[in-house]
N, CA, C and O atoms as CSV, one atom per row, in Angstrom:
chain,resi,resn,atom,element,x,y,z
A,1,HIS,N,N,0.759,-0.954,-0.228
A,1,HIS,CA,C,-0.068,-0.110,-0.094
A,1,HIS,C,C,0.943,1.304,-0.050
A,1,HIS,O,O,1.932,1.370,0.680
A,2,GLY,N,N,0.650,2.042,-0.663
A,2,GLY,CA,C,1.179,3.517,-0.800
A,2,GLY,C,C,1.431,3.867,-2.283
A,2,GLY,O,O,1.525,3.079,-3.224
A,3,PRO,N,N,1.521,5.214,-2.297
A,3,PRO,CA,C,1.539,5.988,-3.511
A,3,PRO,C,C,2.931,5.860,-4.429
A,3,PRO,O,O,3.022,5.792,-5.655
A,4,GLU,N,N,3.983,5.849,-3.418
A,4,GLU,CA,C,5.136,5.571,-4.060
A,4,GLU,C,C,5.952,4.215,-4.106
A,4,GLU,O,O,6.224,3.558,-5.111
A,5,ASP,N,N,6.322,3.912,-2.625
A,5,ASP,CA,C,7.098,2.753,-2.582
A,5,ASP,C,C,6.126,1.841,-1.782
A,5,ASP,O,O,5.347,2.111,-0.868
A,6,ALA,N,N,6.457,0.525,-2.496
A,6,ALA,CA,C,5.566,-0.685,-1.753
A,6,ALA,C,C,5.442,-0.416,-0.049
A,6,ALA,O,O,6.443,0.031,0.510
A,7,TYR,N,N,4.490,-0.630,0.581
A,7,TYR,CA,C,4.002,-0.537,1.848
A,7,TYR,C,C,4.425,0.559,2.542
A,7,TYR,O,O,4.728,0.506,3.733
A,8,GLN,N,N,4.473,1.735,1.751
A,8,GLN,CA,C,4.879,2.958,2.413
A,8,GLN,C,C,3.956,4.166,2.024
A,8,GLN,O,O,3.793,4.406,0.827
A,9,GLY,N,N,3.456,4.796,2.804
A,9,GLY,CA,C,2.891,6.141,2.749
A,9,GLY,C,C,0.990,6.088,2.492
A,9,GLY,O,O,0.318,5.060,2.403
A,10,SER,N,N,0.635,7.092,2.443
A,10,SER,CA,C,-0.688,7.374,2.404
A,10,SER,C,C,-1.264,8.124,1.185
A,10,SER,O,O,-0.855,9.236,0.853
A,11,TYR,N,N,-2.323,7.394,0.482
A,11,TYR,CA,C,-2.680,8.298,-0.742
A,11,TYR,C,C,-3.107,9.546,-0.356
A,11,TYR,O,O,-3.771,9.638,0.676
A,12,THR,N,N,-2.765,10.814,-1.197
A,12,THR,CA,C,-3.568,11.978,-0.962
A,12,THR,C,C,-5.086,11.870,-1.269
A,12,THR,O,O,-5.623,10.871,-1.749
A,13,ASN,N,N,-5.794,13.186,-0.881
A,13,ASN,CA,C,-7.163,13.132,-1.072
A,13,ASN,C,C,-7.306,13.302,-2.737
A,13,ASN,O,O,-8.137,12.563,-3.265
A,14,ASN,N,N,-6.740,13.998,-3.392
A,14,ASN,CA,C,-6.688,14.195,-5.028
A,14,ASN,C,C,-6.483,12.675,-5.576
A,14,ASN,O,O,-7.130,12.527,-6.613
A,15,GLN,N,N,-5.857,11.637,-5.233
A,15,GLN,CA,C,-5.516,10.475,-5.524
A,15,GLN,C,C,-6.979,9.564,-5.532
A,15,GLN,O,O,-7.486,8.878,-6.419
A,16,LEU,N,N,-7.416,9.880,-4.132
A,16,LEU,CA,C,-8.333,9.108,-3.708
A,16,LEU,C,C,-9.721,9.610,-4.332
A,16,LEU,O,O,-10.642,8.796,-4.385
A,17,ALA,N,N,-9.886,10.729,-4.738
A,17,ALA,CA,C,-10.809,11.439,-5.404
A,17,ALA,C,C,-11.007,10.728,-6.734
A,17,ALA,O,O,-12.060,10.257,-7.164
A,18,GLY,N,N,-9.693,10.735,-7.364
A,18,GLY,CA,C,-9.849,10.288,-8.931
A,18,GLY,C,C,-10.317,8.775,-8.755
A,18,GLY,O,O,-11.141,8.317,-9.546
A,19,TRP,N,N,-9.796,7.992,-7.719
A,19,TRP,CA,C,-10.489,6.587,-7.867
A,19,TRP,C,C,-11.840,6.303,-7.450
A,19,TRP,O,O,-12.501,5.284,-7.650
A,20,ALA,N,N,-12.177,7.462,-6.782
A,20,ALA,CA,C,-13.560,7.357,-6.490
A,20,ALA,C,C,-14.539,7.795,-7.729
A,20,ALA,O,O,-15.724,7.477,-7.829
A,21,GLY,N,N,-13.934,8.439,-8.474
A,21,GLY,CA,C,-14.630,8.981,-9.865
A,21,GLY,C,C,-14.592,7.581,-10.587
A,21,GLY,O,O,-15.648,7.028,-10.895
A,22,ALA,N,N,-13.291,6.979,-10.868
A,22,ALA,CA,C,-13.006,5.782,-11.617
A,22,ALA,C,C,-13.958,4.914,-11.301
A,22,ALA,O,O,-14.820,4.596,-12.120
A,23,ILE,N,N,-13.920,4.513,-10.289
A,23,ILE,CA,C,-15.094,3.241,-9.476
A,23,ILE,C,C,-16.691,3.992,-9.853
A,23,ILE,O,O,-17.508,3.122,-10.157
A,24,SER,N,N,-17.115,5.043,-9.877
A,24,SER,CA,C,-18.185,5.595,-9.923
A,24,SER,C,C,-18.741,5.312,-11.642
A,24,SER,O,O,-19.824,4.824,-11.966
A,25,THR,N,N,-17.907,5.667,-12.341
A,25,THR,CA,C,-17.765,5.597,-13.756
A,25,THR,C,C,-17.854,4.046,-14.118
A,25,THR,O,O,-18.720,3.737,-14.937
A,26,TRP,N,N,-17.167,3.190,-13.670
A,26,TRP,CA,C,-17.092,1.688,-14.024
A,26,TRP,C,C,-18.308,1.187,-13.423
A,26,TRP,O,O,-18.756,0.308,-14.160
A,27,SER,N,N,-19.179,1.396,-12.207
A,27,SER,CA,C,-20.356,0.937,-11.699
A,27,SER,C,C,-21.219,1.521,-12.482
A,27,SER,O,O,-22.184,0.776,-12.654
A,28,SER,N,N,-21.328,2.631,-13.101
A,28,SER,CA,C,-22.444,3.226,-13.863
A,28,SER,C,C,-22.352,2.412,-15.319
A,28,SER,O,O,-23.117,2.700,-16.239
A,29,GLN,N,N,-21.617,1.653,-15.404
A,29,GLN,CA,C,-21.321,1.382,-16.722
A,29,GLN,C,C,-21.771,-0.344,-16.438
A,29,GLN,O,O,-21.338,-1.182,-17.229
A,30,GLY,N,N,-22.422,-0.663,-15.576
A,30,GLY,CA,C,-22.741,-2.005,-15.071
A,30,GLY,C,C,-21.596,-2.841,-14.675
A,30,GLY,O,O,-21.911,-4.031,-14.682
A,31,LYS,N,N,-20.245,-2.602,-14.295
A,31,LYS,CA,C,-19.358,-3.054,-13.789
A,31,LYS,C,C,-19.253,-3.516,-12.423
A,31,LYS,O,O,-19.628,-2.691,-11.590
A,32,ASP,N,N,-18.777,-4.793,-11.913
A,32,ASP,CA,C,-18.667,-4.887,-10.690
A,32,ASP,C,C,-17.224,-4.386,-10.184
A,32,ASP,O,O,-16.289,-4.790,-10.875
A,33,VAL,N,N,-16.914,-3.613,-9.145
A,33,VAL,CA,C,-15.728,-3.155,-8.889
A,33,VAL,C,C,-15.388,-3.631,-7.402
A,33,VAL,O,O,-16.054,-3.483,-6.378
A,34,PHE,N,N,-14.197,-4.225,-7.588
A,34,PHE,CA,C,-13.582,-4.586,-6.030
A,34,PHE,C,C,-12.448,-3.948,-6.024
A,34,PHE,O,O,-11.729,-4.045,-7.018
A,35,CYS,N,N,-12.027,-3.139,-4.885
A,35,CYS,CA,C,-10.980,-2.421,-4.520
A,35,CYS,C,C,-10.377,-3.061,-3.169
A,35,CYS,O,O,-11.073,-3.310,-2.184
A,36,TYR,N,N,-9.041,-3.285,-3.248
A,36,TYR,CA,C,-8.345,-3.620,-2.170
A,36,TYR,C,C,-7.031,-2.789,-1.764
A,36,TYR,O,O,-6.193,-2.489,-2.614
A,37,PHE,N,N,-6.918,-2.468,-0.532
A,37,PHE,CA,C,-5.949,-1.887,0.073
A,37,PHE,C,C,-5.162,-2.986,0.827
A,37,PHE,O,O,-5.738,-3.776,1.575
A,38,ASP,N,N,-3.727,-3.014,0.592
A,38,ASP,CA,C,-2.891,-3.869,1.204
A,38,ASP,C,C,-2.049,-3.131,2.261
A,38,ASP,O,O,-1.175,-2.295,2.028
A,39,ASN,N,N,-2.442,-3.564,3.419
A,39,ASN,CA,C,-1.887,-2.501,4.481
A,39,ASN,C,C,-0.494,-2.324,4.702
A,39,ASN,O,O,0.293,-3.195,4.331
A,40,ASP,N,N,-0.084,-1.225,5.302
A,40,ASP,CA,C,1.686,-1.030,5.397
A,40,ASP,C,C,1.883,-0.951,7.033
A,40,ASP,O,O,0.986,-1.172,7.847
A,41,GLN,N,N,3.082,-0.633,7.309
A,41,GLN,CA,C,3.489,-0.701,8.855
A,41,GLN,C,C,2.792,0.557,9.740
A,41,GLN,O,O,2.733,0.650,10.967
A,42,HIS,N,N,2.341,1.388,8.835
A,42,HIS,CA,C,1.538,2.517,9.583
A,42,HIS,C,C,-0.005,2.602,9.228
A,42,HIS,O,O,-0.549,3.702,9.322
A,43,GLY,N,N,-0.595,1.712,8.904
A,43,GLY,CA,C,-1.930,1.347,8.862
A,43,GLY,C,C,-2.603,2.439,8.070
A,43,GLY,O,O,-3.760,2.736,8.369
A,44,TYR,N,N,-1.941,3.110,7.015
A,44,TYR,CA,C,-2.584,3.690,6.096
A,44,TYR,C,C,-3.575,3.467,5.187
A,44,TYR,O,O,-4.256,4.340,4.648
A,45,ALA,N,N,-3.663,2.089,4.993
A,45,ALA,CA,C,-4.507,1.527,3.914
A,45,ALA,C,C,-6.053,1.327,4.403
A,45,ALA,O,O,-7.041,1.414,3.674
A,46,ALA,N,N,-6.037,0.966,6.152
A,46,ALA,CA,C,-7.554,1.297,6.588
A,46,ALA,C,C,-7.953,2.386,6.236
A,46,ALA,O,O,-8.956,2.473,5.527
A,47,LYS,N,N,-7.190,3.584,6.691
A,47,LYS,CA,C,-7.511,4.797,6.569
A,47,LYS,C,C,-8.053,5.256,5.070
A,47,LYS,O,O,-9.153,5.596,4.634
A,48,ASN,N,N,-7.029,5.133,4.629
A,48,ASN,CA,C,-7.415,5.440,2.854
A,48,ASN,C,C,-8.730,4.562,2.318
A,48,ASN,O,O,-9.614,5.045,1.610
A,49,ALA,N,N,-8.697,3.272,2.757
A,49,ALA,CA,C,-10.159,2.558,2.426
A,49,ALA,C,C,-11.126,3.226,2.785
A,49,ALA,O,O,-11.997,3.414,1.936
A,50,ILE,N,N,-11.316,3.826,4.180
A,50,ILE,CA,C,-12.588,4.507,4.597
A,50,ILE,C,C,-12.801,5.954,3.895
A,50,ILE,O,O,-13.971,6.302,3.740
A,51,GLN,N,N,-11.811,6.795,3.473
A,51,GLN,CA,C,-11.702,8.007,2.931
A,51,GLN,C,C,-12.371,7.405,1.507
A,51,GLN,O,O,-13.468,7.863,1.188
A,52,LEU,N,N,-11.772,6.437,0.678
A,52,LEU,CA,C,-12.199,6.104,-0.609
A,52,LEU,C,C,-13.801,5.859,-0.575
A,52,LEU,O,O,-14.487,6.488,-1.381
A,53,GLY,N,N,-14.395,4.995,0.301
A,53,GLY,CA,C,-15.489,4.864,0.502
A,53,GLY,C,C,-16.437,6.057,0.812
A,53,GLY,O,O,-17.478,6.194,0.169
A,54,GLU,N,N,-16.082,6.902,1.779
A,54,GLU,CA,C,-16.990,8.195,1.734
A,54,GLU,C,C,-16.775,8.963,0.708
A,54,GLU,O,O,-17.715,9.703,0.420
A,55,MET,N,N,-15.656,9.039,-0.063
A,55,MET,CA,C,-15.815,9.723,-1.358
A,55,MET,C,C,-16.420,8.972,-2.597
A,55,MET,O,O,-16.613,9.564,-3.659
A,56,TRP,N,N,-16.657,7.886,-2.450
A,56,TRP,CA,C,-17.490,7.224,-3.573
A,56,TRP,C,C,-18.869,7.490,-3.381
A,56,TRP,O,O,-19.648,7.869,-4.256
A,57,GLU,N,N,-19.172,7.234,-1.983
A,57,GLU,CA,C,-20.646,7.797,-1.556
A,57,GLU,C,C,-21.033,9.025,-1.911
A,57,GLU,O,O,-22.163,9.239,-2.349
A,58,GLN,N,N,-19.962,10.126,-1.727
A,58,GLN,CA,C,-20.345,11.330,-2.181
A,58,GLN,C,C,-20.668,11.646,-3.669
A,58,GLN,O,O,-21.584,12.402,-3.991
A,59,VAL,N,N,-19.920,11.066,-4.478
A,59,VAL,CA,C,-20.019,10.844,-5.783
A,59,VAL,C,C,-21.303,10.387,-5.970
A,59,VAL,O,O,-22.056,11.031,-6.702
A,60,GLN,N,N,-21.740,9.208,-5.335
A,60,GLN,CA,C,-23.007,8.680,-5.823
A,60,GLN,C,C,-24.297,9.558,-5.673
A,60,GLN,O,O,-25.346,9.515,-6.316
A,61,HIS,N,N,-23.927,10.342,-4.669
A,61,HIS,CA,C,-25.090,11.286,-4.095
A,61,HIS,C,C,-25.162,12.899,-4.733
A,61,HIS,O,O,-25.738,13.920,-4.357
A,62,GLY,N,N,-24.183,12.534,-6.003
A,62,GLY,CA,C,-23.880,13.867,-6.862
A,62,GLY,C,C,-23.078,14.999,-6.410
A,62,GLY,O,O,-23.210,16.149,-6.828
A,63,VAL,N,N,-22.136,14.561,-5.423
A,63,VAL,CA,C,-21.061,15.732,-5.352
A,63,VAL,C,C,-20.054,15.400,-6.271
A,63,VAL,O,O,-19.580,14.296,-6.540
A,64,ASP,N,N,-19.754,16.695,-6.788
A,64,ASP,CA,C,-18.748,16.727,-7.940
A,64,ASP,C,C,-17.269,16.896,-7.062
A,64,ASP,O,O,-17.107,17.926,-6.407
A,65,LEU,N,N,-16.415,16.045,-7.078
A,65,LEU,CA,C,-15.116,15.951,-6.522
A,65,LEU,C,C,-14.357,16.396,-7.755
A,65,LEU,O,O,-13.162,16.131,-7.622
A,66,SER,N,N,-14.589,16.879,-8.707
A,66,SER,CA,C,-13.836,17.060,-10.081
A,66,SER,C,C,-12.882,15.983,-10.371
A,66,SER,O,O,-11.660,15.990,-10.231
A,67,LEU,N,N,-13.751,14.942,-10.851
A,67,LEU,CA,C,-13.166,13.554,-11.309
A,67,LEU,C,C,-13.055,13.363,-12.795
A,67,LEU,O,O,-13.993,12.905,-13.447
A,68,SER,N,N,-11.808,13.747,-13.376
A,68,SER,CA,C,-12.055,13.778,-14.763
A,68,SER,C,C,-11.035,12.540,-15.480
A,68,SER,O,O,-10.998,12.104,-16.631
A,69,ARG,N,N,-10.291,12.221,-14.323
A,69,ARG,CA,C,-9.408,10.705,-15.294
A,69,ARG,C,C,-9.062,9.771,-14.092
A,69,ARG,O,O,-9.068,9.974,-12.878
A,70,ILE,N,N,-8.818,8.894,-14.700
A,70,ILE,CA,C,-8.100,7.694,-13.542
A,70,ILE,C,C,-6.713,8.014,-13.445
A,70,ILE,O,O,-5.897,8.283,-14.327
A,71,PRO,N,N,-6.587,7.922,-12.036
A,71,PRO,CA,C,-4.728,8.580,-11.347
A,71,PRO,C,C,-3.882,7.528,-11.945
A,71,PRO,O,O,-4.270,6.437,-12.365
A,72,PRO,N,N,-2.557,8.039,-11.929
A,72,PRO,CA,C,-1.596,7.068,-12.378
A,72,PRO,C,C,-1.408,6.244,-11.145
A,72,PRO,O,O,-1.506,6.695,-10.004
A,73,GLY,N,N,-1.125,4.969,-11.463
A,73,GLY,CA,C,-0.926,3.964,-10.827
A,73,GLY,C,C,-2.237,3.032,-10.214
A,73,GLY,O,O,-2.197,2.148,-9.359
A,74,LEU,N,N,-3.325,3.529,-10.921
A,74,LEU,CA,C,-4.443,2.753,-10.656
A,74,LEU,C,C,-4.492,1.786,-11.913
A,74,LEU,O,O,-4.174,2.118,-13.054
A,75,TYR,N,N,-5.000,0.376,-11.469
A,75,TYR,CA,C,-4.969,-0.543,-12.270
A,75,TYR,C,C,-6.212,-1.007,-12.825
A,75,TYR,O,O,-7.045,-1.214,-11.942
A,76,CYS,N,N,-6.573,-1.215,-13.866
A,76,CYS,CA,C,-7.937,-1.685,-14.102
A,76,CYS,C,C,-7.786,-3.240,-14.825
A,76,CYS,O,O,-7.260,-3.509,-15.904
A,77,PHE,N,N,-8.373,-4.067,-13.937
A,77,PHE,CA,C,-8.471,-5.517,-14.617
A,77,PHE,C,C,-9.954,-6.078,-14.882
A,77,PHE,O,O,-10.957,-5.992,-14.174
A,78,GLU,N,N,-9.793,-6.586,-15.936
A,78,GLU,CA,C,-11.256,-6.953,-16.462
A,78,GLU,C,C,-11.527,-8.482,-15.563
A,78,GLU,O,O,-10.616,-9.296,-15.411
A,79,PRO,N,N,-12.664,-8.651,-15.119
A,79,PRO,CA,C,-13.029,-9.850,-14.390
A,79,PRO,C,C,-12.869,-11.084,-15.382
A,79,PRO,O,O,-12.977,-11.104,-16.609
A,80,LEU,N,N,-12.544,-12.230,-14.375
A,80,LEU,CA,C,-11.926,-13.127,-15.050
A,80,LEU,C,C,-13.437,-14.264,-15.198
A,80,LEU,O,O,-13.396,-15.453,-15.513
A,81,TRP,N,N,-14.376,-13.648,-14.944
A,81,TRP,CA,C,-15.686,-14.435,-15.114
A,81,TRP,C,C,-16.701,-13.581,-15.090
A,81,TRP,O,O,-16.630,-12.548,-14.425
A,82,THR,N,N,-17.882,-13.932,-15.883
A,82,THR,CA,C,-18.972,-13.076,-16.006
A,82,THR,C,C,-19.981,-13.686,-15.156
A,82,THR,O,O,-21.090,-13.164,-15.042
């Protein structure tokens, strides 16, 4: 977990907002979206997961977080089954 090195750091609000927008877009396209945070030694993953969930809920209720792109480092994998 972490924006720079493995198992280090916390994602910024801007990075998480970008993910919330991407998740909202994929969800509105009928895609099932799963997001996993692998924890680090400081416990940032749990904090970031909660923040992302809150942001995604805001987007679902029409709050504009200025989400126009998928942030760097975000990987999208197509489901292995349908």
